[in-house]
PDB file of C-alpha atoms in Angstrom:
ATOM      1  CA  MET A   1    -107.070 -57.650  34.863  1.00 67.00           C
ATOM      2  CA  ASP A   2    -109.517 -54.796  34.216  1.00 73.00           C
ATOM      3  CA  PHE A   3    -108.807 -54.874  30.479  1.00 75.00           C
ATOM      4  CA  ILE A   4    -110.412 -58.297  30.198  1.00 78.00           C
ATOM      5  CA  SER A   5    -113.534 -57.449  32.201  1.00 77.00           C
ATOM      6  CA  GLU A   6    -114.286 -54.263  30.263  1.00 78.00           C
ATOM      7  CA  PRO A   7    -115.758 -54.133  26.755  1.00 79.00           C
ATOM      8  CA  TRP A   8    -112.968 -54.102  24.212  1.00 84.00           C
ATOM      9  CA  PRO A   9    -112.906 -51.188  21.775  1.00 88.00           C
ATOM     10  CA  TRP A  10    -113.815 -51.793  18.148  1.00 90.00           C
ATOM     11  CA  TYR A  11    -110.200 -51.387  16.975  1.00 94.00           C
ATOM     12  CA  VAL A  12    -109.225 -54.426  19.064  1.00 91.00           C
ATOM     13  CA  SER A  13    -112.255 -56.691  18.763  1.00 89.00           C
ATOM     14  CA  GLY A  14    -112.926 -55.929  15.074  1.00 89.00           C
ATOM     15  CA  PRO A  15    -109.485 -56.975  13.776  1.00 92.00           C
ATOM     16  CA  LEU A  16    -109.506 -60.045  16.061  1.00 90.00           C
ATOM     17  CA  LEU A  17    -112.870 -61.021  14.617  1.00 85.00           C
ATOM     18  CA  GLY A  18    -111.545 -60.392  11.116  1.00 86.00           C
ATOM     19  CA  LEU A  19    -108.526 -62.606  11.776  1.00 89.00           C
ATOM     20  CA  MET A  20    -110.886 -65.513  12.419  1.00 87.00           C
ATOM     21  CA  VAL A  21    -111.780 -65.602   8.707  1.00 86.00           C
ATOM     22  CA  PRO A  22    -108.275 -66.539   7.414  1.00 89.00           C
ATOM     23  CA  VAL A  23    -107.654 -68.800  10.424  1.00 89.00           C
ATOM     24  CA  LEU A  24    -110.832 -70.759   9.718  1.00 85.00           C
ATOM     25  CA  TYR A  25    -109.958 -70.906   5.995  1.00 85.00           C
ATOM     26  CA  TRP A  26    -106.552 -72.223   6.919  1.00 89.00           C
ATOM     27  CA  LEU A  27    -108.272 -74.930   8.992  1.00 85.00           C
ATOM     28  CA  GLY A  28    -110.515 -75.806   6.047  1.00 82.00           C
ATOM     29  CA  SER A  29    -113.684 -74.143   7.308  1.00 82.00           C
ATOM     30  CA  SER A  30    -115.416 -70.782   7.026  1.00 80.00           C
ATOM     31  CA  PHE A  31    -116.647 -68.153   9.461  1.00 81.00           C
ATOM     32  CA  GLY A  32    -120.292 -68.612  10.288  1.00 80.00           C
ATOM     33  CA  ILE A  33    -122.648 -70.137  12.777  1.00 84.00           C
ATOM     34  CA  SER A  34    -125.695 -71.303  10.862  1.00 84.00           C
ATOM     35  CA  SER A  35    -123.869 -73.788   8.640  1.00 81.00           C
ATOM     36  CA  ASN A  36    -123.021 -75.735  11.769  1.00 86.00           C
ATOM     37  CA  ILE A  37    -126.705 -76.478  12.338  1.00 86.00           C
ATOM     38  CA  ASP A  38    -126.386 -78.966   9.468  1.00 85.00           C
ATOM     39  CA  SER A  39    -123.440 -80.530  11.250  1.00 88.00           C
ATOM     40  CA  ILE A  40    -125.340 -80.808  14.522  1.00 90.00           C
ATOM     41  CA  CYS A  41    -128.316 -82.390  12.717  1.00 90.00           C
ATOM     42  CA  GLY A  42    -125.946 -84.938  11.173  1.00 90.00           C
ATOM     43  CA  ILE A  43    -124.308 -85.685  14.516  1.00 92.00           C
ATOM     44  CA  ILE A  44    -127.614 -86.368  16.241  1.00 93.00           C
ATOM     45  CA  GLY A  45    -128.686 -88.786  13.528  1.00 92.00           C
ATOM     46  CA  GLY A  46    -130.092 -86.727  10.677  1.00 90.00           C
ATOM     47  CA  GLY A  47    -128.022 -88.793   8.246  1.00 89.00           C
ATOM     48  CA  LYS A  48    -130.342 -91.743   8.871  1.00 92.00           C
ATOM     49  CA  LEU A  49    -133.259 -89.679   7.556  1.00 92.00           C
ATOM     50  CA  SER A  50    -131.615 -87.780   4.726  1.00 91.00           C
ATOM     51  CA  GLU A  51    -128.458 -88.011   2.622  1.00 92.00           C
ATOM     52  CA  TYR A  52    -128.115 -84.242   3.057  1.00 88.00           C
ATOM     53  CA  PHE A  53    -126.893 -84.805   6.617  1.00 88.00           C
ATOM     54  CA  GLN A  54    -124.376 -87.501   5.714  1.00 90.00           C
ATOM     55  CA  PHE A  55    -120.871 -86.062   5.759  1.00 87.00           C
ATOM     56  CA  ASP A  56    -117.360 -86.585   7.024  1.00 88.00           C
ATOM     57  CA  LEU A  57    -117.331 -85.192  10.557  1.00 87.00           C
ATOM     58  CA  LYS A  58    -113.602 -84.469  10.331  1.00 88.00           C
ATOM     59  CA  GLU A  59    -114.257 -81.834   7.652  1.00 87.00           C
ATOM     60  CA  ARG A  60    -116.760 -80.074   9.911  1.00 88.00           C
ATOM     61  CA  THR A  61    -114.655 -80.124  13.074  1.00 90.00           C
ATOM     62  CA  PRO A  62    -113.121 -76.594  12.757  1.00 88.00           C
ATOM     63  CA  GLY A  63    -116.567 -75.018  12.323  1.00 87.00           C
ATOM     64  CA  LEU A  64    -117.982 -76.973  15.236  1.00 91.00           C
ATOM     65  CA  LEU A  65    -115.036 -75.989  17.425  1.00 91.00           C
ATOM     66  CA  PHE A  66    -115.672 -72.363  16.470  1.00 88.00           C
ATOM     67  CA  VAL A  67    -119.283 -72.662  17.671  1.00 90.00           C
ATOM     68  CA  VAL A  68    -118.280 -74.437  20.882  1.00 93.00           C
ATOM     69  CA  GLY A  69    -115.649 -71.754  21.500  1.00 92.00           C
ATOM     70  CA  ALA A  70    -118.163 -68.954  20.904  1.00 91.00           C
ATOM     71  CA  ILE A  71    -120.642 -70.505  23.353  1.00 93.00           C
ATOM     72  CA  LEU A  72    -117.970 -71.264  25.950  1.00 96.00           C
ATOM     73  CA  GLY A  73    -116.401 -67.814  25.575  1.00 92.00           C
ATOM     74  CA  GLY A  74    -119.782 -66.135  25.951  1.00 90.00           C
ATOM     75  CA  PHE A  75    -120.516 -68.151  29.085  1.00 93.00           C
ATOM     76  CA  LEU A  76    -117.129 -67.370  30.629  1.00 92.00           C
ATOM     77  CA  ALA A  77    -117.369 -63.676  29.750  1.00 88.00           C
ATOM     78  CA  ALA A  78    -120.912 -63.320  31.109  1.00 85.00           C
ATOM     79  CA  ASN A  79    -120.346 -65.262  34.324  1.00 89.00           C
ATOM     80  CA  PHE A  80    -116.701 -64.735  35.274  1.00 89.00           C
ATOM     81  CA  LEU A  81    -115.187 -61.845  33.346  1.00 86.00           C
ATOM     82  CA  THR A  82    -117.836 -59.146  33.617  1.00 82.00           C
ATOM     83  CA  ALA A  83    -117.335 -56.446  36.239  1.00 78.00           C
ATOM     84  CA  ASP A  84    -119.959 -56.487  39.000  1.00 77.00           C
ATOM     85  CA  ASN A  85    -121.017 -52.906  38.360  1.00 77.00           C
ATOM     86  CA  TYR A  86    -121.017 -53.204  34.566  1.00 76.00           C
ATOM     87  CA  HIS A  87    -124.166 -52.174  32.773  1.00 77.00           C
ATOM     88  CA  VAL A  88    -124.973 -51.857  29.112  1.00 78.00           C
ATOM     89  CA  ALA A  89    -125.080 -48.239  27.999  1.00 81.00           C
ATOM     90  CA  ILE A  90    -128.209 -47.830  25.918  1.00 86.00           C
ATOM     91  CA  SER A  91    -128.792 -44.361  24.513  1.00 89.00           C
ATOM     92  CA  ASP A  92    -131.696 -42.328  25.843  1.00 90.00           C
ATOM     93  CA  ALA A  93    -133.120 -42.026  22.315  1.00 91.00           C
ATOM     94  CA  THR A  94    -133.226 -45.827  21.982  1.00 89.00           C
ATOM     95  CA  ILE A  95    -134.888 -46.209  25.382  1.00 89.00           C
ATOM     96  CA  GLN A  96    -137.497 -43.614  24.419  1.00 89.00           C
ATOM     97  CA  SER A  97    -138.138 -45.403  21.107  1.00 87.00           C
ATOM     98  CA  ILE A  98    -138.605 -48.724  22.894  1.00 87.00           C
ATOM     99  CA  ASN A  99    -140.928 -47.174  25.462  1.00 87.00           C
ATOM    100  CA  LYS A 100    -142.953 -45.427  22.704  1.00 87.00           C
ATOM    101  CA  LEU A 101    -143.684 -48.893  21.302  1.00 86.00           C
ATOM    102  CA  GLY A 102    -145.192 -49.804  24.664  1.00 85.00           C
ATOM    103  CA  ILE A 103    -142.360 -52.178  25.531  1.00 86.00           C
ATOM    104  CA  ASP A 104    -141.241 -52.043  29.142  1.00 83.00           C
ATOM    105  CA  TYR A 105    -137.515 -51.423  29.338  1.00 85.00           C
ATOM    106  CA  THR A 106    -135.671 -50.485  32.483  1.00 79.00           C
ATOM    107  CA  SER A 107    -132.118 -51.809  32.124  1.00 78.00           C
ATOM    108  CA  GLY A 108    -129.974 -54.618  30.793  1.00 78.00           C
ATOM    109  CA  LEU A 109    -129.319 -56.000  27.330  1.00 78.00           C
ATOM    110  CA  LEU A 110    -132.882 -56.932  26.469  1.00 83.00           C
ATOM    111  CA  PRO A 111    -136.179 -55.255  27.268  1.00 86.00           C
ATOM    112  CA  LYS A 112    -137.872 -57.492  29.826  1.00 83.00           C
ATOM    113  CA  GLY A 113    -141.217 -56.281  28.510  1.00 82.00           C
ATOM    114  CA  LEU A 114    -140.470 -58.202  25.309  1.00 84.00           C
ATOM    115  CA  PHE A 115    -138.026 -60.978  26.163  1.00 86.00           C
ATOM    116  CA  SER A 116    -139.647 -62.779  29.078  1.00 87.00           C
ATOM    117  CA  TRP A 117    -141.879 -65.798  29.670  1.00 90.00           C
ATOM    118  CA  GLN A 118    -144.799 -63.474  30.418  1.00 89.00           C
ATOM    119  CA  SER A 119    -144.331 -61.738  27.084  1.00 87.00           C
ATOM    120  CA  LEU A 120    -144.106 -65.064  25.256  1.00 90.00           C
ATOM    121  CA  LEU A 121    -147.651 -65.855  26.375  1.00 91.00           C
ATOM    122  CA  THR A 122    -149.032 -62.712  24.699  1.00 89.00           C
ATOM    123  CA  LEU A 123    -149.851 -62.402  20.989  1.00 89.00           C
ATOM    124  CA  LYS A 124    -147.266 -59.658  20.462  1.00 88.00           C
ATOM    125  CA  GLY A 125    -144.590 -61.584  22.346  1.00 88.00           C
ATOM    126  CA  PHE A 126    -145.384 -64.849  20.554  1.00 91.00           C
ATOM    127  CA  VAL A 127    -145.260 -63.186  17.132  1.00 90.00           C
ATOM    128  CA  SER A 128    -142.023 -61.347  17.828  1.00 88.00           C
ATOM    129  CA  ILE A 129    -140.196 -64.223  19.562  1.00 91.00           C
ATOM    130  CA  VAL A 130    -141.528 -67.441  18.009  1.00 93.00           C
ATOM    131  CA  VAL A 131    -142.660 -66.299  14.569  1.00 93.00           C
ATOM    132  CA  GLY A 132    -139.707 -63.924  14.285  1.00 91.00           C
ATOM    133  CA  GLY A 133    -137.308 -66.682  15.313  1.00 92.00           C
ATOM    134  CA  PHE A 134    -138.799 -69.058  12.759  1.00 93.00           C
ATOM    135  CA  LEU A 135    -138.495 -66.442  10.007  1.00 92.00           C
ATOM    136  CA  VAL A 136    -134.869 -65.758  10.918  1.00 90.00           C
ATOM    137  CA  GLY A 137    -134.095 -69.489  10.806  1.00 89.00           C
ATOM    138  CA  PHE A 138    -135.949 -69.976   7.536  1.00 90.00           C
ATOM    139  CA  GLY A 139    -134.304 -66.932   5.979  1.00 89.00           C
ATOM    140  CA  THR A 140    -130.889 -68.125   7.068  1.00 88.00           C
ATOM    141  CA  ARG A 141    -131.312 -71.490   5.415  1.00 85.00           C
ATOM    142  CA  TYR A 142    -133.016 -70.018   2.331  1.00 87.00           C
ATOM    143  CA  ALA A 143    -130.190 -67.489   1.893  1.00 87.00           C
ATOM    144  CA  GLY A 144    -127.541 -70.158   2.397  1.00 85.00           C
ATOM    145  CA  GLY A 145    -126.130 -68.512   5.501  1.00 86.00           C
ATOM    146  CA  CYS A 146    -126.662 -66.043   8.292  1.00 87.00           C
ATOM    147  CA  THR A 147    -125.564 -62.445   8.681  1.00 87.00           C
ATOM    148  CA  SER A 148    -122.110 -63.354   9.961  1.00 83.00           C
ATOM    149  CA  GLY A 149    -121.501 -65.890   7.211  1.00 86.00           C
ATOM    150  CA  HIS A 150    -122.588 -63.592   4.387  1.00 90.00           C
ATOM    151  CA  SER A 151    -121.468 -60.254   5.808  1.00 89.00           C
ATOM    152  CA  ILE A 152    -118.057 -61.348   7.084  1.00 87.00           C
ATOM    153  CA  THR A 153    -116.965 -64.387   5.082  1.00 86.00           C
ATOM    154  CA  GLY A 154    -118.915 -63.668   1.898  1.00 88.00           C
ATOM    155  CA  ILE A 155    -117.841 -60.052   1.601  1.00 89.00           C
ATOM    156  CA  CYS A 156    -114.219 -61.016   2.374  1.00 86.00           C
ATOM    157  CA  ASN A 157    -114.443 -63.314  -0.656  1.00 86.00           C
ATOM    158  CA  LEU A 158    -116.091 -60.587  -2.762  1.00 91.00           C
ATOM    159  CA  GLN A 159    -119.079 -62.842  -3.365  1.00 92.00           C
ATOM    160  CA  ILE A 160    -121.859 -60.886  -5.067  1.00 95.00           C
ATOM    161  CA  PRO A 161    -124.671 -62.977  -3.478  1.00 93.00           C
ATOM    162  CA  SER A 162    -123.277 -62.187  -0.008  1.00 93.00           C
ATOM    163  CA  MET A 163    -123.069 -58.478  -0.810  1.00 95.00           C
ATOM    164  CA  VAL A 164    -126.681 -58.517  -2.013  1.00 94.00           C
ATOM    165  CA  ALA A 165    -127.748 -60.521   1.042  1.00 92.00           C
ATOM    166  CA  THR A 166    -126.008 -58.053   3.371  1.00 94.00           C
ATOM    167  CA  VAL A 167    -127.761 -55.085   1.758  1.00 95.00           C
ATOM    168  CA  PHE A 168    -131.105 -56.811   2.235  1.00 93.00           C
ATOM    169  CA  PHE A 169    -130.278 -57.722   5.841  1.00 92.00           C
ATOM    170  CA  PHE A 170    -130.058 -53.994   6.501  1.00 94.00           C
ATOM    171  CA  VAL A 171    -133.170 -53.253   4.446  1.00 96.00           C
ATOM    172  CA  GLY A 172    -135.057 -55.907   6.414  1.00 93.00           C
ATOM    173  CA  GLY A 173    -133.833 -54.421   9.680  1.00 92.00           C
ATOM    174  CA  LEU A 174    -135.003 -50.949   8.680  1.00 95.00           C
ATOM    175  CA  ILE A 175    -138.399 -52.248   7.537  1.00 95.00           C
ATOM    176  CA  THR A 176    -138.816 -54.163  10.776  1.00 91.00           C
ATOM    177  CA  THR A 177    -137.765 -51.209  12.920  1.00 90.00           C
ATOM    178  CA  PHE A 178    -139.786 -48.489  11.235  1.00 91.00           C
ATOM    179  CA  LEU A 179    -142.799 -50.364   9.798  1.00 93.00           C
ATOM    180  CA  ILE A 180    -143.444 -53.755  11.391  1.00 90.00           C
ATOM    181  CA  LEU A 181    -142.619 -53.083  15.059  1.00 88.00           C
ATOM    182  CA  PRO A 182    -144.756 -49.910  15.268  1.00 90.00           C
ATOM    183  CA  ILE A 183    -147.698 -51.838  13.780  1.00 90.00           C
ATOM    184  CA  LEU A 184    -147.125 -54.917  15.944  1.00 87.00           C
ATOM    185  CA  PHE A 185    -146.680 -52.991  19.194  1.00 85.00           C
ATOM    186  CA  HIS A 186    -149.087 -50.118  18.558  1.00 77.00           C
ATOM    187  CA  SER A 187    -151.157 -49.878  21.708  1.00 60.00           C
TER     188      SER A 187
END
């Protein structure tokens, strides 16, 4: 049972993730999360406000099941399949970089000095969590998909726009890491 409560190596999880692309194509859908936001908006009544959200729910079912499965799987893994003594191994260099920005990090997946209710009530926390979240959502819709949709499905299909989008996802990450975060969190 230990194999299921330990992190799976890349050579197991990567191919399994890659197999989801043809399986979802076979079911008439595509790999991605953000496109399902449209479906959820339509389900909760967005079709009454805009024709954009009017669609045949049956066509969207595989994608919605993928999202439900991802959420359910994450919940099960985090609450029932994680070893009690498991901790995320963050490199010392990363911890030092986070601490140099003035962000309190002691352990876990996320620095509590940034991702907490107390941080949300500060200007730095509000900008990084709320404004950053809005920009990610806007960028996802403006680009016609999120990182998983473009970088996994789009590249599998050899779509030039997805390849360009993926390059700029990385460029944006580098700019944020080395230019924006040091300015935002400079003490």
